[in-house]
Amino acid sequence: MVNVNSQGHLSIGNCDTLELAKDFGTPLYVYDVSMIRQQLRHFHKAFDKTGVKYAISYASKAFAIRAIDQVIAQENGHLDVVSAGELITAVQAGFPMEHVSFHGNNKSLAELQLALDNHVGTIIVDNFYELELLNKLLPQQKQPVNIMLRIAPGISAHTHRYIQTGQVDSKFGFDVQSGQAEQALKQVLQNPKLNLRGYHAHIGSQIMAVAGFTALVQRMVQLAATWQEKFHYQPQVLNFGGGFGIKYTNADHPLAPQEFVYDMIQTLKKEIAQTNLTMPEVWLEPGRSIVGEAGYSLYTIGARKIIPGIRTYLSVDGGMGDNIRPALYQAEYQAVLAARPEATPTETVTIAGRYCESGDILIKDQPLPESTPGDILAVLATGAYGYSMASNYNRVGRPAVVFVKNGHAKLVVKRESITDLTSLDLNYL
Ligand code: LLP
């Protein structure tokens, strides 16, 4: 799972991780840019083989910084944003805005205005309130606004319940069962200022099995066919969201994008053939699977607490502030010592974060070779929902981010300093 250089050190993008830690400090997020490009190319290749028109829209919530948006643009990806912050990041990255989709279950009027002002390609409408807000802004629009309707398809994906989204009892999207999706569709079709491009659905995240995705394809085609008969509307696009699982530990066995895409498109072709629909474009929104495995977190090991017969805690200089996933989702990671990733483990330790909370445990029961304070620990596959969910708990600044490639490291996000952290505070007395 890891690369080792001639000195036996963990190497990322041909950069020695001990050097990276020395040059940029820890905690540090390190991204192997070639891996990110490779993942996107896998998706593109998989689709190119199918002959279907498509777009791979990177869900930037997984990791939304200017540098990644620039890489995605270079790789002909599209982009999903869910807030004014992600949207402006895309603008600052110089991202082609016609390839941006705007998501969210509670977009504000100001955010919708911002999206229109910046010529965002598609607004993915989530609910009736959003339609009302949009209606307020439409009179000033010369051209019809491109939208899609987000549907809650009534499919539960097999994943942690916090990251399931497609089931009926979800805050996202128009419910099908109760007729709300159909009602929204009627409203939209009657509005000449709205150009409906098609339907969107997303069933959840970190999904390993293809069955949920093929079930979604079937469901969406059935719905599209029913609504075509009723309203004579043919969707130009079906957007099946993201959610493709990645390998966090050796226990994870994700499918390659080619396998997901192949099965989904086979199902789509079969289903479409049984309807009067013409083949739509297919959009996917992978986030985690584009950046997850390409990212690593480097930490410096500090205190060791040995509770005889019970547990050894090794504390590192980061934790839940830069990776909330273990605390929030019981997510599992694995780590190696950067200086000797291949050395035989001699002890089992629990990797604790530095934050003031007992739940701040990054990894339980990690086998490791002997280590001493000052050693660098690398946690693997932290590229998705790590930096993007980072917080300033305990008034600790967020780590820096470096992109590495062919032996070169480039700082793409600066470390947050104490000056940055306190810069918004004002005196009360
Ligand atoms: N599209 C939509 C509409 C989404 O809501 C999401 C993720 C994605 C695409 C991308 O899903 P991905 O391919 O990354 O699984 N913070 C959680 C994950 C939350 C996912 C939210 N939506 C975690 O750390 O596991």
Tab-separated table of C-alpha atoms and ligand atoms in Angstrom:
chain	number	residue	atom	x	y	z
A	1	MET	CA	0.000	0.000	0.000
A	2	VAL	CA	2.986	2.360	0.438
A	3	ASN	CA	6.122	3.303	-1.498
A	4	VAL	CA	9.518	3.077	0.113
A	5	ASN	CA	12.639	4.881	-1.144
A	6	SER	CA	16.253	3.696	-1.212
A	7	GLN	CA	16.725	4.802	2.399
A	8	GLY	CA	13.779	2.686	3.438
A	9	HIS	CA	11.632	5.755	4.198
A	10	LEU	CA	8.032	6.256	3.222
A	11	SER	CA	7.996	8.104	-0.066
A	12	ILE	CA	5.056	10.000	-1.577
A	13	GLY	CA	5.342	11.260	-5.141
A	14	ASN	CA	9.062	10.468	-4.902
A	15	CYS	CA	9.435	12.824	-1.948
A	16	ASP	CA	10.926	11.514	1.289
A	17	THR	CA	8.286	11.997	3.986
A	18	LEU	CA	10.918	12.708	6.665
A	19	GLU	CA	12.148	15.598	4.511
A	20	LEU	CA	8.589	16.817	3.993
A	21	ALA	CA	7.984	16.805	7.749
A	22	LYS	CA	11.235	18.696	8.307
A	23	ASP	CA	10.588	21.265	5.565
A	24	PHE	CA	6.903	21.946	6.192
A	25	GLY	CA	6.354	20.863	9.810
A	26	THR	CA	3.669	18.581	11.176
A	27	PRO	CA	0.814	17.882	11.207
A	28	LEU	CA	0.910	18.002	7.448
A	29	TYR	CA	-1.429	16.838	4.701
A	30	VAL	CA	0.483	15.476	1.734
A	31	TYR	CA	-1.196	14.727	-1.590
A	32	ASP	CA	0.230	12.636	-4.388
A	33	VAL	CA	-1.055	14.644	-7.361
A	34	SER	CA	-0.369	11.897	-9.907
A	35	MET	CA	-2.689	9.578	-7.992
A	36	ILE	CA	-5.466	12.154	-8.147
A	37	ARG	CA	-5.012	12.577	-11.886
A	38	GLN	CA	-4.845	8.806	-12.294
A	39	GLN	CA	-8.140	8.274	-10.491
A	40	LEU	CA	-9.899	10.802	-12.677
A	41	ARG	CA	-8.401	9.240	-15.768
A	42	HIS	CA	-9.687	5.825	-14.665
A	43	PHE	CA	-13.215	7.257	-14.578
A	44	HIS	CA	-12.757	8.913	-17.971
A	45	LYS	CA	-11.364	5.755	-19.539
A	46	ALA	CA	-14.171	3.663	-18.134
A	47	PHE	CA	-16.753	5.989	-19.687
A	48	ASP	CA	-14.910	6.390	-22.972
A	49	LYS	CA	-15.281	2.639	-23.476
A	50	THR	CA	-19.052	2.794	-23.061
A	51	GLY	CA	-19.662	5.364	-25.797
A	52	VAL	CA	-22.089	7.185	-23.494
A	53	LYS	CA	-21.861	10.976	-23.091
A	54	TYR	CA	-20.785	11.772	-19.559
A	55	ALA	CA	-19.248	14.150	-17.045
A	56	ILE	CA	-17.196	13.379	-13.958
A	57	SER	CA	-18.058	16.076	-11.505
A	58	TYR	CA	-15.659	16.062	-8.578
A	59	ALA	CA	-17.559	16.620	-5.308
A	60	SER	CA	-15.307	19.300	-3.898
A	61	LYS	CA	-16.679	18.951	-0.362
A	62	ALA	CA	-14.250	16.022	-0.046
A	63	PHE	CA	-11.364	18.479	-0.306
A	64	ALA	CA	-12.111	21.968	-1.527
A	65	ILE	CA	-9.041	24.079	-2.067
A	66	ARG	CA	-7.950	26.149	-5.041
A	67	ALA	CA	-5.126	23.780	-6.051
A	68	ILE	CA	-7.340	20.718	-6.329
A	69	ASP	CA	-9.925	22.617	-8.376
A	70	GLN	CA	-7.100	23.561	-10.764
A	71	VAL	CA	-5.986	19.936	-11.115
A	72	ILE	CA	-9.572	18.812	-11.748
A	73	ALA	CA	-10.009	21.482	-14.446
A	74	GLN	CA	-6.802	20.341	-16.152
A	75	GLU	CA	-8.111	16.771	-16.156
A	76	ASN	CA	-11.367	17.858	-17.814
A	77	GLY	CA	-13.394	17.155	-14.717
A	78	HIS	CA	-16.494	19.066	-13.722
A	79	LEU	CA	-16.990	20.350	-10.187
A	80	ASP	CA	-19.675	20.227	-7.505
A	81	VAL	CA	-19.882	22.967	-4.933
A	82	VAL	CA	-22.210	23.249	-1.947
A	83	SER	CA	-21.590	26.719	-0.564
A	84	ALA	CA	-20.507	30.238	-1.415
A	85	GLY	CA	-17.069	29.298	-0.075
A	86	GLU	CA	-16.627	26.326	-2.391
A	87	LEU	CA	-18.101	28.339	-5.256
A	88	ILE	CA	-15.690	31.252	-4.838
A	89	THR	CA	-12.806	28.802	-4.453
A	90	ALA	CA	-13.744	27.481	-7.914
A	91	VAL	CA	-13.880	31.029	-9.276
A	92	GLN	CA	-10.449	31.784	-7.791
A	93	ALA	CA	-9.099	28.561	-9.287
A	94	GLY	CA	-10.183	29.818	-12.704
A	95	PHE	CA	-12.510	26.824	-13.035
A	96	PRO	CA	-14.797	26.921	-16.107
A	97	MET	CA	-18.005	27.860	-14.322
A	98	GLU	CA	-20.264	26.271	-16.941
A	99	HIS	CA	-18.932	22.955	-15.616
A	100	VAL	CA	-19.855	23.682	-12.026
A	101	SER	CA	-22.962	22.300	-10.311
A	102	PHE	CA	-24.342	23.891	-7.190
A	103	HIS	CA	-25.758	21.537	-4.552
A	104	GLY	CA	-27.229	21.991	-1.101
A	105	ASN	CA	-30.431	21.467	0.847
A	106	ASN	CA	-30.604	25.005	2.175
A	107	LYS	CA	-28.990	27.375	-0.275
A	108	SER	CA	-29.589	30.977	0.685
A	109	LEU	CA	-30.926	33.639	-1.632
A	110	ALA	CA	-27.493	35.282	-1.553
A	111	GLU	CA	-25.791	32.014	-2.506
A	112	LEU	CA	-28.208	31.454	-5.389
A	113	GLN	CA	-27.594	35.019	-6.545
A	114	LEU	CA	-23.848	34.419	-6.343
A	115	ALA	CA	-24.232	31.250	-8.422
A	116	LEU	CA	-26.204	33.121	-11.091
A	117	ASP	CA	-23.782	36.061	-11.085
A	118	ASN	CA	-20.893	33.648	-11.624
A	119	HIS	CA	-22.708	31.719	-14.363
A	120	VAL	CA	-22.670	28.391	-12.557
A	121	GLY	CA	-23.540	25.689	-15.104
A	122	THR	CA	-26.280	23.876	-13.194
A	123	ILE	CA	-28.161	24.474	-9.995
A	124	ILE	CA	-29.246	21.201	-8.453
A	125	VAL	CA	-32.535	22.128	-6.857
A	126	ASP	CA	-33.236	20.279	-3.637
A	127	ASN	CA	-36.630	21.478	-2.377
A	128	PHE	CA	-39.680	23.717	-2.845
A	129	TYR	CA	-38.255	26.574	-0.792
A	130	GLU	CA	-35.294	26.714	-3.142
A	131	LEU	CA	-37.671	26.920	-6.102
A	132	GLU	CA	-39.370	29.861	-4.403
A	133	LEU	CA	-36.032	31.606	-3.866
A	134	LEU	CA	-35.004	30.957	-7.462
A	135	ASN	CA	-38.282	32.383	-8.677
A	136	LYS	CA	-37.410	35.646	-6.965
A	137	LEU	CA	-34.168	35.859	-8.944
A	138	LEU	CA	-35.408	34.696	-12.331
A	139	PRO	CA	-36.920	38.005	-13.547
A	140	GLN	CA	-33.418	39.516	-13.716
A	141	GLN	CA	-32.076	36.576	-15.754
A	142	LYS	CA	-31.922	37.059	-19.516
A	143	GLN	CA	-31.390	33.359	-20.266
A	144	PRO	CA	-33.226	30.416	-18.710
A	145	VAL	CA	-31.345	29.012	-15.727
A	146	ASN	CA	-30.080	25.431	-16.014
A	147	ILE	CA	-31.260	23.247	-13.185
A	148	MET	CA	-31.588	19.606	-12.222
A	149	LEU	CA	-34.001	18.179	-9.693
A	150	ARG	CA	-32.551	16.224	-6.823
A	151	ILE	CA	-34.678	13.196	-6.103
A	152	ALA	CA	-34.678	11.099	-2.914
A	153	PRO	CA	-34.964	7.765	-4.660
A	154	GLY	CA	-35.860	5.631	-1.638
A	155	ILE	CA	-32.732	3.492	-1.747
A	156	SER	CA	-30.712	2.822	1.400
A	157	ALA	CA	-27.041	2.281	0.739
A	158	HIS	CA	-25.077	-0.068	2.919
A	159	THR	CA	-22.880	2.385	4.799
A	160	HIS	CA	-22.716	4.341	8.054
A	161	ARG	CA	-26.122	5.900	8.701
A	162	TYR	CA	-24.671	9.418	8.962
A	163	ILE	CA	-23.552	9.182	5.349
A	164	GLN	CA	-26.615	7.543	3.810
A	165	THR	CA	-28.615	10.009	1.785
A	166	GLY	CA	-30.878	8.291	-0.715
A	167	GLN	CA	-33.356	6.705	1.698
A	168	VAL	CA	-36.886	8.068	2.037
A	169	ASP	CA	-36.221	9.534	5.481
A	170	SER	CA	-33.505	11.936	4.334
A	171	LYS	CA	-33.190	15.717	4.471
A	172	PHE	CA	-32.013	15.770	0.854
A	173	GLY	CA	-34.063	15.993	-2.309
A	174	PHE	CA	-37.679	15.709	-3.415
A	175	ASP	CA	-39.431	12.646	-2.062
A	176	VAL	CA	-40.829	10.368	-4.734
A	177	GLN	CA	-43.243	8.268	-2.705
A	178	SER	CA	-45.387	11.158	-1.495
A	179	GLY	CA	-45.602	12.707	-4.958
A	180	GLN	CA	-43.428	15.709	-4.121
A	181	ALA	CA	-40.889	14.945	-6.833
A	182	GLU	CA	-43.644	14.861	-9.424
A	183	GLN	CA	-45.137	18.081	-8.133
A	184	ALA	CA	-41.736	19.789	-8.357
A	185	LEU	CA	-41.296	18.507	-11.886
A	186	LYS	CA	-44.670	19.953	-12.937
A	187	GLN	CA	-43.763	23.327	-11.443
A	188	VAL	CA	-40.424	23.414	-13.196
A	189	LEU	CA	-41.748	22.349	-16.583
A	190	GLN	CA	-44.290	25.172	-16.488
A	191	ASN	CA	-41.593	27.766	-15.893
A	192	PRO	CA	-39.996	29.015	-19.118
A	193	LYS	CA	-37.182	30.648	-17.150
A	194	LEU	CA	-35.998	27.241	-15.902
A	195	ASN	CA	-34.220	24.835	-18.207
A	196	LEU	CA	-34.462	21.391	-16.622
A	197	ARG	CA	-31.452	19.330	-17.654
A	198	GLY	CA	-32.515	16.180	-15.840
A	199	TYR	CA	-32.585	14.371	-12.526
A	200	HIS	CA	-30.049	13.848	-9.778
A	201	ALA	CA	-29.831	11.335	-6.945
A	202	HIS	CA	-27.101	10.334	-4.529
A	203	ILE	CA	-27.447	7.262	-2.325
A	204	GLY	CA	-24.605	7.652	0.163
A	205	SER	CA	-20.887	7.471	0.653
A	206	GLN	CA	-18.056	4.943	1.069
A	207	ILE	CA	-20.145	2.297	-0.697
A	208	MET	CA	-18.308	-0.870	-1.675
A	209	ALA	CA	-20.978	-2.863	-3.478
A	210	VAL	CA	-22.220	-2.031	-6.931
A	211	ALA	CA	-25.764	-3.264	-6.193
A	212	GLY	CA	-26.903	0.052	-4.688
A	213	PHE	CA	-25.722	1.941	-7.752
A	214	THR	CA	-27.335	-0.382	-10.274
A	215	ALA	CA	-30.556	-0.290	-8.243
A	216	LEU	CA	-30.370	3.495	-8.421
A	217	VAL	CA	-29.913	3.399	-12.195
A	218	GLN	CA	-32.976	1.186	-12.557
A	219	ARG	CA	-35.052	3.365	-10.283
A	220	MET	CA	-34.071	6.587	-12.033
A	221	VAL	CA	-34.827	5.198	-15.482
A	222	GLN	CA	-38.203	3.903	-14.307
A	223	LEU	CA	-39.035	7.305	-12.864
A	224	ALA	CA	-37.811	9.134	-15.954
A	225	ALA	CA	-39.920	6.832	-18.150
A	226	THR	CA	-43.029	7.285	-16.027
A	227	TRP	CA	-42.631	11.035	-16.043
A	228	GLN	CA	-41.933	11.072	-19.756
A	229	GLU	CA	-45.251	9.369	-20.400
A	230	LYS	CA	-47.041	11.771	-18.072
A	231	PHE	CA	-45.328	15.040	-18.954
A	232	HIS	CA	-43.531	14.354	-22.264
A	233	TYR	CA	-40.256	15.404	-20.738
A	234	GLN	CA	-37.060	13.627	-21.778
A	235	PRO	CA	-34.121	14.246	-19.407
A	236	GLN	CA	-30.910	15.220	-21.134
A	237	VAL	CA	-28.856	14.146	-18.079
A	238	LEU	CA	-29.145	11.537	-15.361
A	239	ASN	CA	-26.813	12.299	-12.460
A	240	PHE	CA	-26.200	9.339	-10.158
A	241	GLY	CA	-24.139	11.175	-7.546
A	242	GLY	CA	-20.989	9.838	-5.925
A	243	GLY	CA	-20.233	7.495	-3.067
A	244	PHE	CA	-17.642	5.093	-4.450
A	245	GLY	CA	-15.747	3.473	-1.586
A	246	ILE	CA	-11.978	3.529	-1.075
A	247	LYS	CA	-9.387	1.482	0.758
A	248	TYR	CA	-8.696	2.894	4.217
A	249	THR	CA	-7.304	-0.307	5.698
A	250	ASN	CA	-6.422	-3.774	4.466
A	251	ALA	CA	-9.936	-4.847	5.393
A	252	ASP	CA	-11.421	-2.637	2.639
A	253	HIS	CA	-11.804	-4.064	-0.845
A	254	PRO	CA	-13.254	-1.364	-3.053
A	255	LEU	CA	-14.119	-1.925	-6.684
A	256	ALA	CA	-12.228	0.017	-9.320
A	257	PRO	CA	-14.103	2.859	-11.088
A	258	GLN	CA	-14.089	0.763	-14.257
A	259	GLU	CA	-16.135	-1.934	-12.529
A	260	PHE	CA	-18.730	0.447	-11.090
A	261	VAL	CA	-19.044	2.362	-14.321
A	262	TYR	CA	-19.295	-0.769	-16.458
A	263	ASP	CA	-22.091	-2.281	-14.361
A	264	MET	CA	-24.000	0.993	-14.086
A	265	ILE	CA	-23.850	1.686	-17.808
A	266	GLN	CA	-24.779	-1.890	-18.753
A	267	THR	CA	-27.804	-1.586	-16.479
A	268	LEU	CA	-28.626	1.827	-17.908
A	269	LYS	CA	-28.519	0.604	-21.502
A	270	LYS	CA	-30.712	-2.363	-20.681
A	271	GLU	CA	-33.241	-0.250	-18.813
A	272	ILE	CA	-33.364	2.519	-21.408
A	273	ALA	CA	-33.977	-0.052	-24.146
A	274	GLN	CA	-37.228	-0.990	-22.400
A	275	THR	CA	-38.535	2.572	-22.480
A	276	ASN	CA	-39.223	5.306	-24.996
A	277	LEU	CA	-36.391	7.371	-23.566
A	278	THR	CA	-33.329	8.230	-25.580
A	279	MET	CA	-29.931	7.648	-23.970
A	280	PRO	CA	-29.202	10.518	-21.573
A	281	GLU	CA	-25.796	11.874	-20.611
A	282	VAL	CA	-24.546	10.312	-17.389
A	283	TRP	CA	-22.975	12.441	-14.697
A	284	LEU	CA	-21.209	11.071	-11.644
A	285	GLU	CA	-19.980	12.997	-8.620
A	286	PRO	CA	-17.100	11.139	-7.002
A	287	GLY	CA	-15.391	12.968	-4.169
A	288	ARG	CA	-13.689	10.526	-1.826
A	289	SER	CA	-12.558	8.176	-4.588
A	290	ILE	CA	-10.741	11.000	-6.390
A	291	VAL	CA	-8.717	12.344	-3.465
A	292	GLY	CA	-8.980	9.890	-0.557
A	293	GLU	CA	-6.169	7.447	-1.174
A	294	ALA	CA	-3.914	10.172	-2.600
A	295	GLY	CA	-3.774	11.964	0.763
A	296	TYR	CA	-1.602	11.228	3.803
A	297	SER	CA	-1.365	12.884	7.206
A	298	LEU	CA	2.079	13.236	8.743
A	299	TYR	CA	2.286	13.662	12.503
A	300	THR	CA	5.094	13.861	15.035
A	301	ILE	CA	4.895	11.306	17.808
A	302	GLY	CA	5.078	12.725	21.335
A	303	ALA	CA	3.912	11.344	24.665
A	304	ARG	CA	3.607	7.632	25.386
A	305	LYS	CA	1.295	6.413	28.134
A	306	ILE	CA	1.556	2.786	29.105
A	307	ILE	CA	-1.259	1.336	31.187
A	308	PRO	CA	0.179	-2.056	32.105
A	309	GLY	CA	-1.899	-4.939	30.846
A	310	ILE	CA	-4.441	-2.579	29.307
A	311	ARG	CA	-3.193	-0.283	26.563
A	312	THR	CA	-0.377	1.879	25.265
A	313	TYR	CA	-1.338	5.311	24.025
A	314	LEU	CA	0.943	7.093	21.588
A	315	SER	CA	-0.015	10.728	21.233
A	316	VAL	CA	0.600	12.714	18.087
A	317	ASP	CA	0.565	16.464	17.414
A	318	GLY	CA	-2.749	16.396	15.530
A	319	GLY	CA	-5.995	14.442	15.833
A	320	MET	CA	-9.699	15.209	15.692
A	321	GLY	CA	-9.054	18.801	14.616
A	322	ASP	CA	-7.530	17.642	11.335
A	323	ASN	CA	-9.344	14.314	11.039
A	324	ILE	CA	-12.748	14.125	12.698
A	325	ARG	CA	-13.742	10.923	10.874
A	326	PRO	CA	-12.695	8.362	13.537
A	327	ALA	CA	-14.576	10.286	16.244
A	328	LEU	CA	-17.603	11.039	14.084
A	329	TYR	CA	-18.079	7.846	12.074
A	330	GLN	CA	-15.887	5.317	13.888
A	331	ALA	CA	-13.826	5.414	10.698
A	332	GLU	CA	-10.780	3.189	10.648
A	333	TYR	CA	-7.367	4.122	9.325
A	334	GLN	CA	-3.964	2.573	9.271
A	335	ALA	CA	-0.591	4.130	9.882
A	336	VAL	CA	3.098	3.466	9.361
A	337	LEU	CA	6.276	4.904	10.781
A	338	ALA	CA	7.641	7.170	8.056
A	339	ALA	CA	11.262	6.175	8.774
A	340	ARG	CA	10.627	2.428	8.472
A	341	PRO	CA	7.216	1.626	7.045
A	342	GLU	CA	8.194	-1.954	6.347
A	343	ALA	CA	9.733	-2.807	9.715
A	344	THR	CA	8.086	-5.650	11.596
A	345	PRO	CA	5.650	-4.396	14.245
A	346	THR	CA	6.744	-5.078	17.798
A	347	GLU	CA	3.843	-3.563	19.709
A	348	THR	CA	0.203	-2.633	19.378
A	349	VAL	CA	-0.570	0.963	20.244
A	350	THR	CA	-3.529	3.298	20.207
A	351	ILE	CA	-2.825	6.503	18.323
A	352	ALA	CA	-4.288	9.375	20.321
A	353	GLY	CA	-4.751	12.926	19.150
A	354	ARG	CA	-3.640	16.003	21.073
A	355	TYR	CA	-7.114	17.453	21.627
A	356	CYS	CA	-8.831	17.637	24.998
A	357	GLU	CA	-11.360	14.932	24.481
A	358	SER	CA	-11.176	11.228	25.321
A	359	GLY	CA	-12.799	10.411	22.001
A	360	ASP	CA	-9.884	11.958	20.154
A	361	ILE	CA	-8.414	8.637	19.077
A	362	LEU	CA	-7.159	8.375	15.509
A	363	ILE	CA	-6.466	4.637	15.415
A	364	LYS	CA	-7.210	1.885	17.912
A	365	ASP	CA	-4.844	-1.063	18.082
A	366	GLN	CA	-2.323	-0.128	15.439
A	367	PRO	CA	0.613	-2.551	15.192
A	368	LEU	CA	3.847	-0.539	14.965
A	369	PRO	CA	7.574	-1.074	15.235
A	370	GLU	CA	9.288	0.561	18.184
A	371	SER	CA	9.105	4.353	18.097
A	372	THR	CA	10.421	7.255	20.120
A	373	PRO	CA	9.190	10.818	20.543
A	374	GLY	CA	10.013	12.882	17.476
A	375	ASP	CA	9.379	10.020	15.051
A	376	ILE	CA	7.050	10.756	12.161
A	377	LEU	CA	3.831	8.788	11.835
A	378	ALA	CA	1.997	8.688	8.524
A	379	VAL	CA	-1.716	7.941	8.510
A	380	LEU	CA	-2.811	6.630	5.119
A	381	ALA	CA	-5.758	7.547	2.912
A	382	THR	CA	-6.717	10.741	4.720
A	383	GLY	CA	-7.221	12.767	1.545
A	384	ALA	CA	-11.021	12.971	1.664
A	385	TYR	CA	-13.059	14.757	4.325
A	386	GLY	CA	-9.953	15.426	6.404
A	387	TYR	CA	-8.858	18.958	5.633
A	388	SER	CA	-12.355	19.835	4.472
A	389	MET	CA	-13.831	18.893	7.863
A	390	ALA	CA	-10.977	20.288	9.938
A	391	SER	CA	-11.775	22.531	12.881
A	392	ASN	CA	-10.005	24.871	15.253
A	393	TYR	CA	-11.045	22.993	18.378
A	394	ASN	CA	-8.793	23.945	21.294
A	395	ARG	CA	-7.690	26.896	19.162
A	396	VAL	CA	-5.278	24.757	17.227
A	397	GLY	CA	-4.536	25.950	13.698
A	398	ARG	CA	-5.262	23.734	10.734
A	399	PRO	CA	-2.271	21.993	9.114
A	400	ALA	CA	-0.590	23.019	5.895
A	401	VAL	CA	-1.215	21.107	2.654
A	402	VAL	CA	1.487	20.155	0.176
A	403	PHE	CA	1.105	18.637	-3.268
A	404	VAL	CA	3.935	16.328	-4.280
A	405	LYS	CA	4.895	15.045	-7.689
A	406	ASN	CA	8.088	13.618	-9.219
A	407	GLY	CA	10.177	14.505	-6.195
A	408	HIS	CA	8.895	18.087	-5.950
A	409	ALA	CA	6.757	19.414	-3.140
A	410	LYS	CA	4.618	22.506	-3.438
A	411	LEU	CA	2.880	24.210	-0.555
A	412	VAL	CA	-0.746	24.769	-1.631
A	413	VAL	CA	-2.327	25.770	1.676
A	414	LYS	CA	-0.367	27.545	4.374
A	415	ARG	CA	-0.393	26.369	7.971
A	416	GLU	CA	-2.890	28.347	10.009
A	417	SER	CA	-0.949	30.443	12.512
A	418	ILE	CA	-2.028	31.658	15.919
A	419	THR	CA	-2.230	35.127	14.366
A	420	ASP	CA	-4.668	33.764	11.764
A	421	LEU	CA	-6.636	32.061	14.505
A	422	THR	CA	-7.033	35.119	16.671
A	423	SER	CA	-7.399	37.618	13.850
A	424	LEU	CA	-11.198	37.701	13.951
A	425	ASP	CA	-11.458	38.339	17.701
A	426	LEU	CA	-12.511	41.772	18.883
A	427	ASN	CA	-12.257	43.297	22.331
A	428	TYR	CA	-15.361	43.246	24.480
A	429	LEU	CA	-14.061	45.413	27.321
B	1	LLP	N1	-22.727	14.077	-4.471
B	1	LLP	C1	-23.501	14.432	-3.449
B	1	LLP	C2	-24.804	15.022	-3.699
B	1	LLP	C3	-23.059	14.234	-2.142
B	1	LLP	O1	-23.833	14.573	-1.120
B	1	LLP	C4	-21.784	13.663	-1.904
B	1	LLP	C5	-21.280	13.459	-0.565
B	1	LLP	C6	-21.000	13.311	-3.014
B	1	LLP	C7	-21.512	13.530	-4.294
B	1	LLP	C8	-19.631	12.729	-2.888
B	1	LLP	O2	-19.636	11.517	-2.236
B	1	LLP	P1	-18.272	10.673	-2.156
B	1	LLP	O3	-17.944	10.215	-3.544
B	1	LLP	O4	-17.231	11.555	-1.631
B	1	LLP	O5	-18.590	9.551	-1.245
B	1	LLP	N2	-18.094	13.465	5.580
B	1	LLP	C9	-18.423	12.096	5.255
B	1	LLP	C10	-18.914	11.972	3.838
B	1	LLP	C11	-20.087	12.850	3.554
B	1	LLP	C12	-20.514	12.768	2.141
B	1	LLP	C13	-21.491	13.826	1.821
B	1	LLP	N3	-21.917	13.832	0.476
B	1	LLP	C14	-17.213	11.216	5.480
B	1	LLP	O6	-16.178	11.727	5.897
B	1	LLP	O7	-17.289	10.018	5.297
